[in-house]
PDB file of C-alpha atoms in Angstrom:
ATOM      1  CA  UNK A  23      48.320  34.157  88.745  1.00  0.00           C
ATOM      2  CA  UNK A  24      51.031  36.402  89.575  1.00  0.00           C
ATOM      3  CA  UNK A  25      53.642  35.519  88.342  1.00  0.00           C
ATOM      4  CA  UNK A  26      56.856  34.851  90.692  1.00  0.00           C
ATOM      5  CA  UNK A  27      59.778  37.541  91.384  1.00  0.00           C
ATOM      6  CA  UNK A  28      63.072  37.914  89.284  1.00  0.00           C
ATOM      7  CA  UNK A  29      66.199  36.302  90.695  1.00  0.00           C
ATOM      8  CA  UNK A  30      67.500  40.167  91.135  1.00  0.00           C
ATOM      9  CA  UNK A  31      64.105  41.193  92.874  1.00  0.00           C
ATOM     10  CA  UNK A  32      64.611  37.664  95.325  1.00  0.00           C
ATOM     11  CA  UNK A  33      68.326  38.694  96.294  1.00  0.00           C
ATOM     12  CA  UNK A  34      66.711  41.421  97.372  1.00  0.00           C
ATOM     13  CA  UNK A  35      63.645  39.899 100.148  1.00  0.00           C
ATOM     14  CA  UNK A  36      66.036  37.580 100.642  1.00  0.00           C
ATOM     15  CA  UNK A  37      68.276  40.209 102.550  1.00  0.00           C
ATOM     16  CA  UNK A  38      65.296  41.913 104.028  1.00  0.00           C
ATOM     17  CA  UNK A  39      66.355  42.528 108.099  1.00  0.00           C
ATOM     18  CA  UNK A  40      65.118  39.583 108.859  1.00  0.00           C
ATOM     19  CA  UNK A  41      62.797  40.988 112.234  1.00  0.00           C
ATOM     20  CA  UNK A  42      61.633  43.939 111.275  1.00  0.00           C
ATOM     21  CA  UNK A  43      61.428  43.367 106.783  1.00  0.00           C
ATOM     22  CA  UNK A  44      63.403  46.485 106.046  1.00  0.00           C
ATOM     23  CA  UNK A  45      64.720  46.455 102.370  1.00  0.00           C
ATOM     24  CA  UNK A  46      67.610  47.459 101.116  1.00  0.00           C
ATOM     25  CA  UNK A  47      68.232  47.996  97.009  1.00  0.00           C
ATOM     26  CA  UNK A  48      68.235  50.087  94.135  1.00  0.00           C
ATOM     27  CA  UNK A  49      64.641  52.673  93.570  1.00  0.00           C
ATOM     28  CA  UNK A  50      64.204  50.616  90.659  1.00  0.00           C
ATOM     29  CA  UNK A  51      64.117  47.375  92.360  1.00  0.00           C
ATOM     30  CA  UNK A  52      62.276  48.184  95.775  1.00  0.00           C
ATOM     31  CA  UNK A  53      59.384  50.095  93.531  1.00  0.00           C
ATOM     32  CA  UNK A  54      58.627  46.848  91.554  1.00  0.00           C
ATOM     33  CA  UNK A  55      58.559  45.266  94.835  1.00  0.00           C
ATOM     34  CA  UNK A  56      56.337  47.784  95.416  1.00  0.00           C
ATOM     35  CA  UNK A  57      54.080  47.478  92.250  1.00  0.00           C
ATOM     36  CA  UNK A  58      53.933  43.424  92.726  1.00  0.00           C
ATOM     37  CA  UNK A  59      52.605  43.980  96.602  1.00  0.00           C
ATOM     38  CA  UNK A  60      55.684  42.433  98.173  1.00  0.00           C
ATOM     39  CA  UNK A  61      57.345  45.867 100.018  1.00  0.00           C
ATOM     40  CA  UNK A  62      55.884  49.201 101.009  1.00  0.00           C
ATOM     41  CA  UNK A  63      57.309  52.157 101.673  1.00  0.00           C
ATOM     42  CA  UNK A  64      56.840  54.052 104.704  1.00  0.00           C
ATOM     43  CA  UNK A  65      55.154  57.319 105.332  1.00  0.00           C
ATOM     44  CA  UNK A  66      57.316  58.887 107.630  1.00  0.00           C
ATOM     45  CA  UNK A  67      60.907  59.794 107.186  1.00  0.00           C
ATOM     46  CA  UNK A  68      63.947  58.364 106.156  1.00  0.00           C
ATOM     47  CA  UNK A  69      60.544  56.446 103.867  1.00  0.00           C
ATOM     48  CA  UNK A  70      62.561  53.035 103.652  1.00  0.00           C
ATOM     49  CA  UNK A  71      60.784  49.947 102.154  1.00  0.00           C
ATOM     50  CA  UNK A  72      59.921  47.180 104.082  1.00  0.00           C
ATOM     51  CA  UNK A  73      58.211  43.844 103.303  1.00  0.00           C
ATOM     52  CA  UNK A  74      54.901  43.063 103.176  1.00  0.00           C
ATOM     53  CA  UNK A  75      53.241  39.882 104.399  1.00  0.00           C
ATOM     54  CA  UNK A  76      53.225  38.551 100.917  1.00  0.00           C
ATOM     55  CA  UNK A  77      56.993  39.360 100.694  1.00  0.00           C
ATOM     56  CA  UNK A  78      57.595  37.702 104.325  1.00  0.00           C
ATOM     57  CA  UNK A  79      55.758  34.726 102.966  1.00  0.00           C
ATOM     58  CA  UNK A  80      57.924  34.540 100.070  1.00  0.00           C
ATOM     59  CA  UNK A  81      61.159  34.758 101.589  1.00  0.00           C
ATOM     60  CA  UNK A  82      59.953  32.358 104.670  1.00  0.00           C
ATOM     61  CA  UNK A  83      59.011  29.958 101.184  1.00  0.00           C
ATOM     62  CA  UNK A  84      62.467  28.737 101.140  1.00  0.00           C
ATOM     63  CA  UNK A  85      63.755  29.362 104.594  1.00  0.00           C
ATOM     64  CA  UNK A  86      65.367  26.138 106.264  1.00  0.00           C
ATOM     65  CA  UNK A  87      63.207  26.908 109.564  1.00  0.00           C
ATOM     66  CA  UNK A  88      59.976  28.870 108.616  1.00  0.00           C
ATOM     67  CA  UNK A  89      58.266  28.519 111.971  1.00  0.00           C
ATOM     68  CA  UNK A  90      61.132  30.661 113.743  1.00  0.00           C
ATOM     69  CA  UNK A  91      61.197  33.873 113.585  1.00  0.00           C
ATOM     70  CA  UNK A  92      64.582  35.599 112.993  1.00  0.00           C
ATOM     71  CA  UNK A  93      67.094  38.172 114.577  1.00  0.00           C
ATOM     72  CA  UNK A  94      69.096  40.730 113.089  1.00  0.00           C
ATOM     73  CA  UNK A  95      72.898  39.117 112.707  1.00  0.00           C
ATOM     74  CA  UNK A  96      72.326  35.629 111.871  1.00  0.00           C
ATOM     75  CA  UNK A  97      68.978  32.663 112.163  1.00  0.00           C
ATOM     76  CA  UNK A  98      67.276  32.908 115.168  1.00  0.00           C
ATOM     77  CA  UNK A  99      64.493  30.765 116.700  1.00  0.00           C
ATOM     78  CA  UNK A 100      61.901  31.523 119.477  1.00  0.00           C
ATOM     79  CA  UNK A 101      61.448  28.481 121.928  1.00  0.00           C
ATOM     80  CA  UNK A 102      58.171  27.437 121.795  1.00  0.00           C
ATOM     81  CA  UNK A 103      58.400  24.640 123.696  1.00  0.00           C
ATOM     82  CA  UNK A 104      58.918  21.055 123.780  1.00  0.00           C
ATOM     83  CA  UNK A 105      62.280  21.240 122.232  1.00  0.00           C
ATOM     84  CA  UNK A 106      63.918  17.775 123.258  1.00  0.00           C
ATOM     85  CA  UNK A 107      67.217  19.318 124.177  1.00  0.00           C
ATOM     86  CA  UNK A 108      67.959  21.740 126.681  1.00  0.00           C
ATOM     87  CA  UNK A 109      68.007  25.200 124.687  1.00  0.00           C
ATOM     88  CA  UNK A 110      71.012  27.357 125.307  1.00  0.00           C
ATOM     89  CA  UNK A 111      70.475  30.044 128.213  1.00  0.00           C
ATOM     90  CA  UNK A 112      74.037  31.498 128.059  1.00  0.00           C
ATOM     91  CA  UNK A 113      74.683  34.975 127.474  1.00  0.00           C
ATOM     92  CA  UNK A 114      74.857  34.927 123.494  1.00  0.00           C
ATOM     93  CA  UNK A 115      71.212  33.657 123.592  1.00  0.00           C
ATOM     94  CA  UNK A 116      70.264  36.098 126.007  1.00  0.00           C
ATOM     95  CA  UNK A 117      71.698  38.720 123.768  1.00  0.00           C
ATOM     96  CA  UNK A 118      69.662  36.927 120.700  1.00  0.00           C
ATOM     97  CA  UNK A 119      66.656  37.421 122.387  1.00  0.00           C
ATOM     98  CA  UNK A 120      67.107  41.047 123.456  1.00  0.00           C
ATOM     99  CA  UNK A 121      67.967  41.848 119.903  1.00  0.00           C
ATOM    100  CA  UNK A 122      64.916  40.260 118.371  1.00  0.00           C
ATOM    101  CA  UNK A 123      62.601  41.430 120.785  1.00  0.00           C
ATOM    102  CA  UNK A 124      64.140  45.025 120.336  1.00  0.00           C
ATOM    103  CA  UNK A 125      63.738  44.981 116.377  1.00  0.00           C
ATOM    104  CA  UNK A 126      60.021  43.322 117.025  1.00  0.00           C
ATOM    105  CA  UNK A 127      59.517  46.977 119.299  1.00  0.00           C
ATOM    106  CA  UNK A 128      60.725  48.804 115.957  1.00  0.00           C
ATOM    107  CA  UNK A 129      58.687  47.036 113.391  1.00  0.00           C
ATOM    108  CA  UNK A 130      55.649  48.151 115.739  1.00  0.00           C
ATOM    109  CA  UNK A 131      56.791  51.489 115.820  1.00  0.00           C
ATOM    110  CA  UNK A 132      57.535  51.665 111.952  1.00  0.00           C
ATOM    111  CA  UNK A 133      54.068  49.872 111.247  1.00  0.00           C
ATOM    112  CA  UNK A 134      51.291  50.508 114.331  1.00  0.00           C
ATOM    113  CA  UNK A 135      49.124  53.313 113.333  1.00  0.00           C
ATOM    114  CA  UNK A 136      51.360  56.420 115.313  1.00  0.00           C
ATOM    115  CA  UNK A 137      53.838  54.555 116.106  1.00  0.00           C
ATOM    116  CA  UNK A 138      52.654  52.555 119.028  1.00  0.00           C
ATOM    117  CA  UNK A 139      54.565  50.101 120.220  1.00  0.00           C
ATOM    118  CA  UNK A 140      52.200  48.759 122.853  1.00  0.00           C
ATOM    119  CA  UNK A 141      50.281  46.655 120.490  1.00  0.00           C
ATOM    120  CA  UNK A 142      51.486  43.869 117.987  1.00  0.00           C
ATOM    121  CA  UNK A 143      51.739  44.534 114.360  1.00  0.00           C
ATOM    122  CA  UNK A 144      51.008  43.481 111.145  1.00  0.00           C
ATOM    123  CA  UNK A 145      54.161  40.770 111.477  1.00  0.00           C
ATOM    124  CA  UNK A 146      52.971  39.406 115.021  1.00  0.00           C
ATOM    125  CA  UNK A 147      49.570  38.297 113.493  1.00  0.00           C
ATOM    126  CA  UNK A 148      51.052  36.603 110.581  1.00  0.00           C
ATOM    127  CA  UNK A 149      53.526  34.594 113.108  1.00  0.00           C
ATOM    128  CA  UNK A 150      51.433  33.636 115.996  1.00  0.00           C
ATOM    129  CA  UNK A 151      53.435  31.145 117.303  1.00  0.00           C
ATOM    130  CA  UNK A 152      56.690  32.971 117.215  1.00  0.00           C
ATOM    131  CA  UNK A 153      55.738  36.143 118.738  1.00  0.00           C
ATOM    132  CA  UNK A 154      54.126  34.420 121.719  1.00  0.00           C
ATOM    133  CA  UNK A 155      56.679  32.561 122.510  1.00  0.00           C
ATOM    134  CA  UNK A 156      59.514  35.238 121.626  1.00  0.00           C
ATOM    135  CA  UNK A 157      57.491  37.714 124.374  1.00  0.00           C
ATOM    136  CA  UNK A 158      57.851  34.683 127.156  1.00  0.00           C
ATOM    137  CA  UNK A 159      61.398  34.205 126.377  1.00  0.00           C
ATOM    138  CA  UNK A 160      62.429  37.727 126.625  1.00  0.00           C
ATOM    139  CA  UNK A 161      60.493  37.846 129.680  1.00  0.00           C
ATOM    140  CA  UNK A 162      62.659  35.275 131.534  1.00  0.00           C
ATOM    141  CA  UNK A 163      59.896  32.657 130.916  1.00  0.00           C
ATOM    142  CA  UNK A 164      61.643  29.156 130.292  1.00  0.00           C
ATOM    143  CA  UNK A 165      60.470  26.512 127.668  1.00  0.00           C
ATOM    144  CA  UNK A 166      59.427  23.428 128.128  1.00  0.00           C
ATOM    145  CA  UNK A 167      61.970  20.734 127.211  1.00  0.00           C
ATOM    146  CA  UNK A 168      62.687  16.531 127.034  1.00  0.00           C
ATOM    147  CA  UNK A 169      63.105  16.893 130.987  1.00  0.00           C
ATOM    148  CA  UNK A 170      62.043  20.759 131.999  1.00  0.00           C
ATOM    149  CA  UNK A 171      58.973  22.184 132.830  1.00  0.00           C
ATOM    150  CA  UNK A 172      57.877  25.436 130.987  1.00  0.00           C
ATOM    151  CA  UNK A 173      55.407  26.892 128.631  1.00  0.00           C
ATOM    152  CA  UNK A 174      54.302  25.568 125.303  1.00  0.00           C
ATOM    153  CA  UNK A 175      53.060  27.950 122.683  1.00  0.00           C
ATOM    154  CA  UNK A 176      50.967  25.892 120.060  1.00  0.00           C
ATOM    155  CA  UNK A 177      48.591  27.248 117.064  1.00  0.00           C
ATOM    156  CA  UNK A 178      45.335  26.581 117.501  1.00  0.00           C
ATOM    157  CA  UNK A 179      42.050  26.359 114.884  1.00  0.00           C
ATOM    158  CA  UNK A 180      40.956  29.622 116.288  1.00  0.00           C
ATOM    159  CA  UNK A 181      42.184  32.753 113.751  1.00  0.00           C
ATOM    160  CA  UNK A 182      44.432  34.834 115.212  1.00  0.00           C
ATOM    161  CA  UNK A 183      45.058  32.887 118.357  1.00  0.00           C
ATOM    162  CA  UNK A 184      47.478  30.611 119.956  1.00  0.00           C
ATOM    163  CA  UNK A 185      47.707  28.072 122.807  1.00  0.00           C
ATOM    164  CA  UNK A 186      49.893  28.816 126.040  1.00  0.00           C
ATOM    165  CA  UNK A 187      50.658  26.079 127.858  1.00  0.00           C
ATOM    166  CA  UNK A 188      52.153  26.058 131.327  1.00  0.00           C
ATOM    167  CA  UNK A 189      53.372  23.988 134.267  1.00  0.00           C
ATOM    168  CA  UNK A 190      50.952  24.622 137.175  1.00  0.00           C
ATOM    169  CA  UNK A 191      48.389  27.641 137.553  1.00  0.00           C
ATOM    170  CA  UNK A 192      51.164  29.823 139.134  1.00  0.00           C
ATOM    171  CA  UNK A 193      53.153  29.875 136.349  1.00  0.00           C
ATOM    172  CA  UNK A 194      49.939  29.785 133.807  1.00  0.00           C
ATOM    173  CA  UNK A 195      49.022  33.404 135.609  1.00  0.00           C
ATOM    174  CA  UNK A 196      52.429  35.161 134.555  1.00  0.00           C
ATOM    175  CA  UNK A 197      52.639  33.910 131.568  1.00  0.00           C
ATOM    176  CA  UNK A 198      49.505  35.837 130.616  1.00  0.00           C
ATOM    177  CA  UNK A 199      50.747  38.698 132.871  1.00  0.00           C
ATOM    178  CA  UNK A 200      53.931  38.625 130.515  1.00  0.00           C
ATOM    179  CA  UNK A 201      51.744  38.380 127.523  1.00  0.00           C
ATOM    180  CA  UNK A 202      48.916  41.438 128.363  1.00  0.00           C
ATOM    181  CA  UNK A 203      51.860  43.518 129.128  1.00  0.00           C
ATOM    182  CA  UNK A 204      52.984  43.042 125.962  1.00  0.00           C
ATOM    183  CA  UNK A 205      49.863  43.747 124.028  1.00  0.00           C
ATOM    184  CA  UNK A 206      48.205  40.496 124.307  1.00  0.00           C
ATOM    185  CA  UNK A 207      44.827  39.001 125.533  1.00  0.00           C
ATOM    186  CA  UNK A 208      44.643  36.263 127.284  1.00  0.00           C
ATOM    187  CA  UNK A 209      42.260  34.033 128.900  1.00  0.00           C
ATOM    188  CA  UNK A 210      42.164  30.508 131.063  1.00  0.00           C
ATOM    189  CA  UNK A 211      40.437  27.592 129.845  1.00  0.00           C
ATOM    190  CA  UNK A 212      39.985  23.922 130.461  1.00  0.00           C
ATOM    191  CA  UNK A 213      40.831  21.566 127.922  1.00  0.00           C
ATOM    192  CA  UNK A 214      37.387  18.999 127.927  1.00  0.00           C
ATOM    193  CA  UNK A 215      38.741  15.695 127.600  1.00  0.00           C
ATOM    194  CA  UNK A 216      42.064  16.005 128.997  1.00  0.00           C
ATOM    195  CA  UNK A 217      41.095  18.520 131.448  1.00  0.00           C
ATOM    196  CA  UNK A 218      44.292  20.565 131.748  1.00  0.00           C
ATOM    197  CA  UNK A 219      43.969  24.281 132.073  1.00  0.00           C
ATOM    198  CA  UNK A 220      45.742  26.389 128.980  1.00  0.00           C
ATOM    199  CA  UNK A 221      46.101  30.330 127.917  1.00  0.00           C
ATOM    200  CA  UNK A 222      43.944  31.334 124.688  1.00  0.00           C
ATOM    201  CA  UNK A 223      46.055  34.261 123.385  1.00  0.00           C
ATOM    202  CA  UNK A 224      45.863  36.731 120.489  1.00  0.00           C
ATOM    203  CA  UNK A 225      47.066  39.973 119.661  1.00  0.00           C
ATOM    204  CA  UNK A 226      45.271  43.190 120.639  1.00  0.00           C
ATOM    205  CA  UNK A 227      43.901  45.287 118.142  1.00  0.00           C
ATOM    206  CA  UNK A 228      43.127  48.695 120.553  1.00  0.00           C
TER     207      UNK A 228
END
């Protein structure tokens, strides 16, 4: 079993960029990272390290809230819906959500074979959840809450694919416009016993 990294080498994922897992540390450090599967270093210039999923999973380990994703400048969540108080729509959260979506664009870029950015990455299909609903959000979408309709994003037994819930068949339709315009797929179904119609979304591979 392998065995678990040094206190030095956990400072380290610890201050990873918390969207997009770039590293920051001495060669030394960031090439045992390296050696233990935790970071990898990029192929194209400036080369920087940035965490694998093994290293996400092991600095999510001991995060207070490991179901939201995070943007750069302090702990961020993506509503997924349900919340049971009214989530902050102000300007700081709109700001939140442009910055998290924008490093999300840049981990694709740094990670997506060529650079493409119209297709989720390796960090998108590790965090199902919170890139769904992160891509509603940013697209003006609002969450469901104690006394709001919106969309609920839910995991779902199905690998690599998440639950979008929505209020009405109007607002069902854009949120899997919002999500196939942001490299999604996305398809209607009908719950059988409860009958209520639902998104079945995952990530596009081409």
């Amino acid at each position: 079993m392998t065995r678990p990294p040094t206190a030095a080498q956990r400072r380290v994922i610890d201050a990873a960029d918390p969207v997009t897992g770039r590293l920051k540390g001495t060669g030394a450090q960031l090439e045992a990272l390296v050696k233990r599967g935790l970071a990898f270093r990029h192929s194209r210039p400036p080369h920087d390290h940035f965490l694998t999923p093994a290293g996400h999973r092991i600095r999510e380990a001991v995060e207070v809230a490991p179901e939201a994703p995070a943007a750069a400048g302090g702990v961020f969540a993506a509503r997924v819906g349900g919340e049971p108080e009214p989530p902050d729509a102000g300007p700081a959260r709109v700001r939140e959500v442009h910055s998290a979506r924008q490093g999300l664009l840049e981990l694709r870029r740094m990670t997506n074979p060529n650079g493409e950015t119209d297709r989720p990455c390796g960090w998108e299909r590790a965090h199902l959840v919170q890139a769904a609903a992160l891509a509603l959000e940013a697209a003006g979408h609002p969450p469901e809450t104690g006394g709001s309709p919106g969309y609920r994003v839910r995991a779902t037994p199905q690998p690599e694919a998440v639950a979008v819930y929505a209020q009405g068949a109007g607002e069902l339709s854009a949120c899997a416009a919002t999500l196939e315009k942001g490299g999604w797929q996305a398809g209607e179904y009908t719950e059988p016993r409860t009958r209520v119609r639902y998104l079945l979304a995952s990530p596009r591979r081409t």
